[in-house]
Structures are given as structure tokens and as C-alpha cells.
Coordinates of N, CA and C in Angstrom, one line a residue:
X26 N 69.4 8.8 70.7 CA 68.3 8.3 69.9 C 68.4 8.8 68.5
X27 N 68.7 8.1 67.3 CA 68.9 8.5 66.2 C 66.9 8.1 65.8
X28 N 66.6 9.4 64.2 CA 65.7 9.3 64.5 C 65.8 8.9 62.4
X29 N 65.0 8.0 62.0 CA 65.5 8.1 60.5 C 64.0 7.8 60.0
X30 N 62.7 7.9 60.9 CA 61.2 7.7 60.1 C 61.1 8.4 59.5
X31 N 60.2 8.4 58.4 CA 59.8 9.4 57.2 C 58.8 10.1 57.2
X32 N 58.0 9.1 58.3 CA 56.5 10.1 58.7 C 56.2 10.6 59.7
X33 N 58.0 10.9 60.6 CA 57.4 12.0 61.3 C 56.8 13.3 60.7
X34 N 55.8 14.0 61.9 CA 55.0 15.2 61.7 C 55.2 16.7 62.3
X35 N 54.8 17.7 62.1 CA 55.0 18.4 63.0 C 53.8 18.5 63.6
X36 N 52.6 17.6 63.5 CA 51.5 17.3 64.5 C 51.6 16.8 65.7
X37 N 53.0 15.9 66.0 CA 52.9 15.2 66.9 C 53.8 16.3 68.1
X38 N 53.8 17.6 67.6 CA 55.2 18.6 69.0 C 55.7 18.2 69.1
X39 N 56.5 17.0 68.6 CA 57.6 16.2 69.5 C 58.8 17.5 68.9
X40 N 59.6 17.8 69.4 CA 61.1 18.7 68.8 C 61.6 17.7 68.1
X41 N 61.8 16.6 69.0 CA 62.9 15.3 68.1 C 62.4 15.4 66.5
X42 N 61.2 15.0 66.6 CA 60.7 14.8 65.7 C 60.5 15.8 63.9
X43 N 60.1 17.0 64.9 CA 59.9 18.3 64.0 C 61.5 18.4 63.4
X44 N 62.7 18.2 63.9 CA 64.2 18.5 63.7 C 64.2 17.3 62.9
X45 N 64.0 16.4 62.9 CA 63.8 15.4 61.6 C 63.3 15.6 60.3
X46 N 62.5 15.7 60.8 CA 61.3 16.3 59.6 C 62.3 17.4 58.7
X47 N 62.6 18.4 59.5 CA 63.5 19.8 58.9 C 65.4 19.2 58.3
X48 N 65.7 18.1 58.7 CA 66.5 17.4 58.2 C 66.6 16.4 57.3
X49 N 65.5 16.0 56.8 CA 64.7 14.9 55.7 C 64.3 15.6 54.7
X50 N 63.8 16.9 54.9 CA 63.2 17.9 53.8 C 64.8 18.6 53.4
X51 N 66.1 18.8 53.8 CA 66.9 19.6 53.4 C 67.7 18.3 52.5
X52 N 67.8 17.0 53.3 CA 68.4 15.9 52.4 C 67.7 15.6 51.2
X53 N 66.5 15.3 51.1 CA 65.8 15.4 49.9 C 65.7 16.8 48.9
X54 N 65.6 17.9 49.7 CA 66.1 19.2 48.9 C 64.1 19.7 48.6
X55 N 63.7 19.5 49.5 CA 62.2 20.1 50.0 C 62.1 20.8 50.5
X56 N 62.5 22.2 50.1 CA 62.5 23.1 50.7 C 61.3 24.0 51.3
X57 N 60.0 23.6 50.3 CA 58.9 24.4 51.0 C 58.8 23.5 52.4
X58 N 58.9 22.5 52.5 CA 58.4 22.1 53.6 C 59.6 22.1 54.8
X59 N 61.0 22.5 54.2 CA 61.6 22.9 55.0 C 61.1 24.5 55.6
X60 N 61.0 25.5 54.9 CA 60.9 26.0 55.0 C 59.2 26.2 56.3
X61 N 58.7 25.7 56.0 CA 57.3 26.0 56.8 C 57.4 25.0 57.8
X62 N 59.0 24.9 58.9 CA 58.9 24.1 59.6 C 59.9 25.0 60.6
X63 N 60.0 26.4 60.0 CA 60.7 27.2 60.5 C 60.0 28.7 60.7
X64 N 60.3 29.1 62.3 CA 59.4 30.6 62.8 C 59.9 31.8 61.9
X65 N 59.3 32.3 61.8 CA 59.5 33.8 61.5 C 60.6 34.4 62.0
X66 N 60.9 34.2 63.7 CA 61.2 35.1 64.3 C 62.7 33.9 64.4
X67 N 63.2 32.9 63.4 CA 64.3 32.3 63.3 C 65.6 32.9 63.1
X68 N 66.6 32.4 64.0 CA 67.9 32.8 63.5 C 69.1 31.4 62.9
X69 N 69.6 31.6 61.9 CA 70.1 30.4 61.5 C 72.1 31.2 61.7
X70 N 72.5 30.8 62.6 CA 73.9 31.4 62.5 C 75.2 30.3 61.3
X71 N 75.8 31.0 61.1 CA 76.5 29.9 59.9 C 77.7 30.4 60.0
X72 N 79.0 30.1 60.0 CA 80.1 30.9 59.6 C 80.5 32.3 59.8
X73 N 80.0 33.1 60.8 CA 79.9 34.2 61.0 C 78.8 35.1 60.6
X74 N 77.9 34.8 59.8 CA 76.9 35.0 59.0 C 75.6 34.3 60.2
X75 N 74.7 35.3 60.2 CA 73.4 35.4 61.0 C 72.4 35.8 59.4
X76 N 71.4 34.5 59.5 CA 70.2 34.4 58.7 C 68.9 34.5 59.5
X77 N 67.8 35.9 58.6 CA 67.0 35.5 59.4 C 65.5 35.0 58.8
X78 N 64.7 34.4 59.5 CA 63.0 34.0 59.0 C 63.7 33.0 58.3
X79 N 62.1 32.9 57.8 CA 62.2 31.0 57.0 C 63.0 31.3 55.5
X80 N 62.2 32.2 54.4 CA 62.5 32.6 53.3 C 64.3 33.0 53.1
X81 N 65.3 33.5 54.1 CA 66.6 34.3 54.2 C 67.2 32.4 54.2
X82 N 66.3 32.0 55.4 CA 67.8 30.6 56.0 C 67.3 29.5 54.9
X83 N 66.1 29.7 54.2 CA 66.3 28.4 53.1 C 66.6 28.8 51.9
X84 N 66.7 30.2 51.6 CA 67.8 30.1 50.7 C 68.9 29.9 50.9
X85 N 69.5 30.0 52.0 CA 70.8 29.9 52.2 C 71.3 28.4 51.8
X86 N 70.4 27.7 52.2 CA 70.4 26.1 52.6 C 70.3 25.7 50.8
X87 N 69.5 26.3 50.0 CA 69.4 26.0 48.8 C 70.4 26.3 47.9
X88 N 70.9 27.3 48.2 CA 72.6 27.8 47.2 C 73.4 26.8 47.6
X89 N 73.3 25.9 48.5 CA 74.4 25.3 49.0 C 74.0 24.0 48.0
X90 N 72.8 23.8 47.9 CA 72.1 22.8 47.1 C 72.3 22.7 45.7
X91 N 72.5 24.1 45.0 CA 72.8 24.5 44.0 C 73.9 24.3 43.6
X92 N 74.7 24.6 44.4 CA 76.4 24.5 44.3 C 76.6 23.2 44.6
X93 N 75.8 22.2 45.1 CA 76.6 20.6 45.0 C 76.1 20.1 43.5
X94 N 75.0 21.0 42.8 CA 74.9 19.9 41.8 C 75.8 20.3 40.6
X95 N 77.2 21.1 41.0 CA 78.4 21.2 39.9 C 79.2 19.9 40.0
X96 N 78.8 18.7 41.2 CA 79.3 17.4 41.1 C 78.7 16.5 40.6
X97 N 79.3 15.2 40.0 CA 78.6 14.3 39.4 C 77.6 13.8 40.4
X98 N 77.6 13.5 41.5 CA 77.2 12.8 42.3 C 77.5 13.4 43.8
X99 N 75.6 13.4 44.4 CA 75.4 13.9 45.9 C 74.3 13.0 46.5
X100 N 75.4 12.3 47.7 CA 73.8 11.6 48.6 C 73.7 12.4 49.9
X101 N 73.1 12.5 50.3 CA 73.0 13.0 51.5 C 72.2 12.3 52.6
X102 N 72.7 12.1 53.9 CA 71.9 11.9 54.8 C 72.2 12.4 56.3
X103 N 71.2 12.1 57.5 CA 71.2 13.1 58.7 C 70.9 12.0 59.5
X104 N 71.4 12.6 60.7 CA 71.2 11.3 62.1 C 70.3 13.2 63.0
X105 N 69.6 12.5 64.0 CA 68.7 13.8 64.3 C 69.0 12.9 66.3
X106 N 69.7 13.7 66.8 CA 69.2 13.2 68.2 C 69.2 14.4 69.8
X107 N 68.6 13.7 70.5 CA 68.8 14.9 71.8 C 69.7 14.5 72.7
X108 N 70.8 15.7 72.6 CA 71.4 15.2 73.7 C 71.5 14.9 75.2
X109 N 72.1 14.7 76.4 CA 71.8 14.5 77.8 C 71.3 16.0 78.3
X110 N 71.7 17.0 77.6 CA 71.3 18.6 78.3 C 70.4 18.9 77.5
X111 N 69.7 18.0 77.0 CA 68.6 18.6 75.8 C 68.3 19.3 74.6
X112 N 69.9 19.6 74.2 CA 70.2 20.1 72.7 C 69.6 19.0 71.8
X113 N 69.3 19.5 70.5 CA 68.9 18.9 69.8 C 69.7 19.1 68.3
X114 N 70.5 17.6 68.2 CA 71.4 17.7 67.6 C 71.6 17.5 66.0
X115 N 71.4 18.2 65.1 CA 71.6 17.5 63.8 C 73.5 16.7 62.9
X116 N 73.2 15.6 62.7 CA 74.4 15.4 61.9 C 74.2 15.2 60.8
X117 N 74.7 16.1 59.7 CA 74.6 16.2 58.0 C 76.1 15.5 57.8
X118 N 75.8 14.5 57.0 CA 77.0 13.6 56.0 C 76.4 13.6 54.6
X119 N 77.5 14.6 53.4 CA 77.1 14.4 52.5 C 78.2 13.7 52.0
X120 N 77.8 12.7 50.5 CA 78.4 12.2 49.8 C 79.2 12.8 48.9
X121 N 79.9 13.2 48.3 CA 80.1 14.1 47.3 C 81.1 13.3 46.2
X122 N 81.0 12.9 44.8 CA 81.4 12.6 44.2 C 81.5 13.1 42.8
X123 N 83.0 13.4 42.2 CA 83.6 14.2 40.7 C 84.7 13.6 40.6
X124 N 84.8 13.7 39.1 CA 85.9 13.1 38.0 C 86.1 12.1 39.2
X125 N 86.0 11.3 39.2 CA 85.6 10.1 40.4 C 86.6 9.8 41.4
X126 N 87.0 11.6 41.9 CA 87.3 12.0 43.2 C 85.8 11.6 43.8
X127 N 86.5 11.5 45.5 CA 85.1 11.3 46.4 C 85.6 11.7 47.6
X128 N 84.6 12.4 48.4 CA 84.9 13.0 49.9 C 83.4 13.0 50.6
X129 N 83.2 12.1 52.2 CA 82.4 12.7 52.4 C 82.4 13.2 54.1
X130 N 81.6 14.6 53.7 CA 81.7 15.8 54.0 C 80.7 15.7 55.5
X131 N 80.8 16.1 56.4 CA 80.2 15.7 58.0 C 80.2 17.1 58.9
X132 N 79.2 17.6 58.9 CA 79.0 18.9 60.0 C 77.7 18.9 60.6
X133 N 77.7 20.1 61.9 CA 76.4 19.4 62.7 C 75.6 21.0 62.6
X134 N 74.1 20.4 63.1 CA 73.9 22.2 63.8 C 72.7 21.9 64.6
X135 N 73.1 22.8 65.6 CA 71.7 22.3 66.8 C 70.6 23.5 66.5
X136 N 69.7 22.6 66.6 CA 68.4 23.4 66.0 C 67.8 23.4 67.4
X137 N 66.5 24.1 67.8 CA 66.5 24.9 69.1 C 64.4 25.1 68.3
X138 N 63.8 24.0 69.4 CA 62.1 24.2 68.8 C 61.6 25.1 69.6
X139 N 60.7 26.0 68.9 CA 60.2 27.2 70.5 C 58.9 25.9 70.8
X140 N 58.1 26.9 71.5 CA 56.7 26.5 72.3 C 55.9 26.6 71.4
X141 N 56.1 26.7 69.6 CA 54.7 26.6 69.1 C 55.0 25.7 67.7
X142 N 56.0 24.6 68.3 CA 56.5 23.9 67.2 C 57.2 24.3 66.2
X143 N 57.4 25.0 65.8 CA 58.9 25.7 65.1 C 60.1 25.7 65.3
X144 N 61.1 25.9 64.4 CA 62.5 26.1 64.9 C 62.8 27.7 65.3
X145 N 63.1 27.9 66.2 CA 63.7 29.5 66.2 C 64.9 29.6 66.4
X146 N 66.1 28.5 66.3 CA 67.3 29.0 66.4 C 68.0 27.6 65.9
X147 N 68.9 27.9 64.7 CA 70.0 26.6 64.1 C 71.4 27.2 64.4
X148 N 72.1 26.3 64.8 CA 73.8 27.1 65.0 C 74.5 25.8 64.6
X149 N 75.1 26.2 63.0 CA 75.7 25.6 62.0 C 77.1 25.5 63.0
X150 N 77.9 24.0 63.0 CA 79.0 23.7 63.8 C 79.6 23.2 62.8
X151 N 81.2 24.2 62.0 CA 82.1 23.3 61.3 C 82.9 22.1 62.4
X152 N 83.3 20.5 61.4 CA 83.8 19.5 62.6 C 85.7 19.8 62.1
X153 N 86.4 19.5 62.8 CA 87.5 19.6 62.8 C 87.8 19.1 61.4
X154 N 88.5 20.0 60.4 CA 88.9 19.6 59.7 C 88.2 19.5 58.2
X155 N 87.1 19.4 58.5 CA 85.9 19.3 57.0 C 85.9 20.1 56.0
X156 N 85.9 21.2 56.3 CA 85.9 22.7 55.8 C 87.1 22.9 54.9
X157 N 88.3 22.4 55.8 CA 89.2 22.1 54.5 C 89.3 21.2 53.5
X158 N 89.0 20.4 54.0 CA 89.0 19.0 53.2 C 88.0 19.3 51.9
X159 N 86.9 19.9 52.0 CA 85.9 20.4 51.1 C 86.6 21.1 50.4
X160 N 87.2 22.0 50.7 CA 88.0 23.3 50.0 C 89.0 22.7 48.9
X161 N 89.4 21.7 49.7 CA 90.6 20.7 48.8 C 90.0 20.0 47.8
X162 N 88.9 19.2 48.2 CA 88.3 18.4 47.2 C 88.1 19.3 45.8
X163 N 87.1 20.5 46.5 CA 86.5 21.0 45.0 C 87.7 21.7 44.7
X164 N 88.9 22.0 44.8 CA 90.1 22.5 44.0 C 90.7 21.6 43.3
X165 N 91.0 20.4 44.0 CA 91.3 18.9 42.8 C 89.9 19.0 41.7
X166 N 88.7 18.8 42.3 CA 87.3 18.1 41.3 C 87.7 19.7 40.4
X167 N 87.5 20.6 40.5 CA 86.9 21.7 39.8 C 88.4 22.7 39.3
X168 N 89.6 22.4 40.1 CA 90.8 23.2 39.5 C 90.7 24.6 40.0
X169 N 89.8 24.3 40.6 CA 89.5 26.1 41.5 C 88.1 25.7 42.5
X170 N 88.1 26.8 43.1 CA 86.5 26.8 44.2 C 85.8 27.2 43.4
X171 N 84.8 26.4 43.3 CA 83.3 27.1 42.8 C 82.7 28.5 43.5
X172 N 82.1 28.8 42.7 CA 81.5 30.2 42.7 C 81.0 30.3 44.1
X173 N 80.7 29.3 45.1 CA 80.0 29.5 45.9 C 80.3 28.6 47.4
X174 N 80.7 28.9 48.2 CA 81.2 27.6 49.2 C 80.0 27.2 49.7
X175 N 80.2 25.6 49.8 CA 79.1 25.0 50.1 C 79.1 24.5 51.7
X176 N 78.1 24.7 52.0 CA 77.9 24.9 53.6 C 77.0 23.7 54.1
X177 N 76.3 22.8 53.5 CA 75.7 21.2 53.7 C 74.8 21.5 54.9
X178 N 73.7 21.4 54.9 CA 72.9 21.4 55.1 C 71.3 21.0 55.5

């Protein structure tokens, strides 16, 4: 079940729904309301790297934000679904467009809703292959890696 409404809530408890919401607000780059859709007691694991609470994992999510806008052009979008064991799965596809190179960029992370409607746990999944391809791109677009690897989110 892919989920792409705009008004889902986090009134309605649904998990599906709240992991939408938290995937709508990072595509659009809404961070307070990413942010206040996430526990306290959250862990956001990334690349080796363990983020914790709301304030630690949306910055993280915002430098990454920061560092896409050294490209001409970023769209972003997310498919939100649960799978047959109950994970709840995010897919981030960003657009990424410079000197009118183009690559777009596809990673997942299963977000994890406790019992009081919050997220308490995201675990960032690089897909085969992406990670470099990004690496490659911004070394053709930019002649080097930018200051900051970007982790899409």
C-alpha cells in the first residue's frame, strides 16, 4: 500500500500514516513538523552513525538538505508502505540535477512507531549501488565531493 495523501495526521494513530506524514515533511524540507513527529527517546541509525531525539536526527536530515541545494535542481519524493511482517517501509527517490548532469538517487529506511504515536526508531538502508553513483555524480557535477555527503532523506 503506497501511501501519497497530504492530509494525513498524526491524530488518526495510524503508523502508516504518521511515517507519511514524517516523509512529506522531509520531501518538502519541514522540518519542525518533521521534527515533532519524532520521540525523544528516538534512534535514527545511518551509516554507522547512531542519532539521537528529534533535535540530533533532524539535523542530520537537514545538512543533507543543505548540501543538495549546491545543485541546480532537487525534487524529491517517497512511497510509505507496510510490509507483510509489519515493517514499515520508507522509499526516498531524489532527483538531483547540475551542469545538466542528472542522477536519481533511491534509498530506504524503516521507521518503527512506538505506542504513543511517535517514531522511536529509523534504520537508514543504502540500495545496491547508490552510494556510489552519488559519489560519482557530485565528482563529475562539482570536480570533487562536497563538503558534506549527502544521505537523502
Amino acid at each position: 500500500m503506497q501511501m501519497k495523501n497530504e492530509k494525513t495526521s498524526m491524530a488518526t494513530g495510524d503508523p502508516l500514516a504518521i511515517a507519511d506524514q514524517f516523509a512529506q515533511a522531509l520531501d518538502r524540507e519541514k522540518y519542525a513538523v518533521a521534527e515533532s513527529l519524532i520521540s525523544d527517546r528516538c534512534e535514527y541509525h545511518c551509516r554507522g552513525s547512531v542519532y539521537h531525539g528529534p533535535a540530533e536526527i533532524v539535523a542530520s536530515y537537514q545538512g543533507n538538505g543543505d548540501v543538495a541545494k549546491q545543485f541546480d535542481a532537487v525534487e524529491y519524493e517517497s512511497t510509505v508502505e507496510r510490509e507483510l511482517n509489519g515493517q514499515i517501509r520508507v522509499r526516498f527517490v531524489d532527483h538531483l540535477t547540475h551542469r545538466g548532469q542528472r542522477l536519481t538517487f533511491r534509498c530506504e529506511q524503516v521507521v518503527e512507531i512506538g505506542e504513543r504515536g511517535k517514531i522511536v526508531r529509523i534504520e537508514h538502508i543504502d540500495l545496491p549501488g547508490q552510494t556510489e553513483a552519488l559519489a560519482e555524480f557530485k565528482k563529475t557535477a562539482f570536480g570533487q565531493t562536497p563538503k558534506s555527503e549527502r544521505e537523502s532523506g
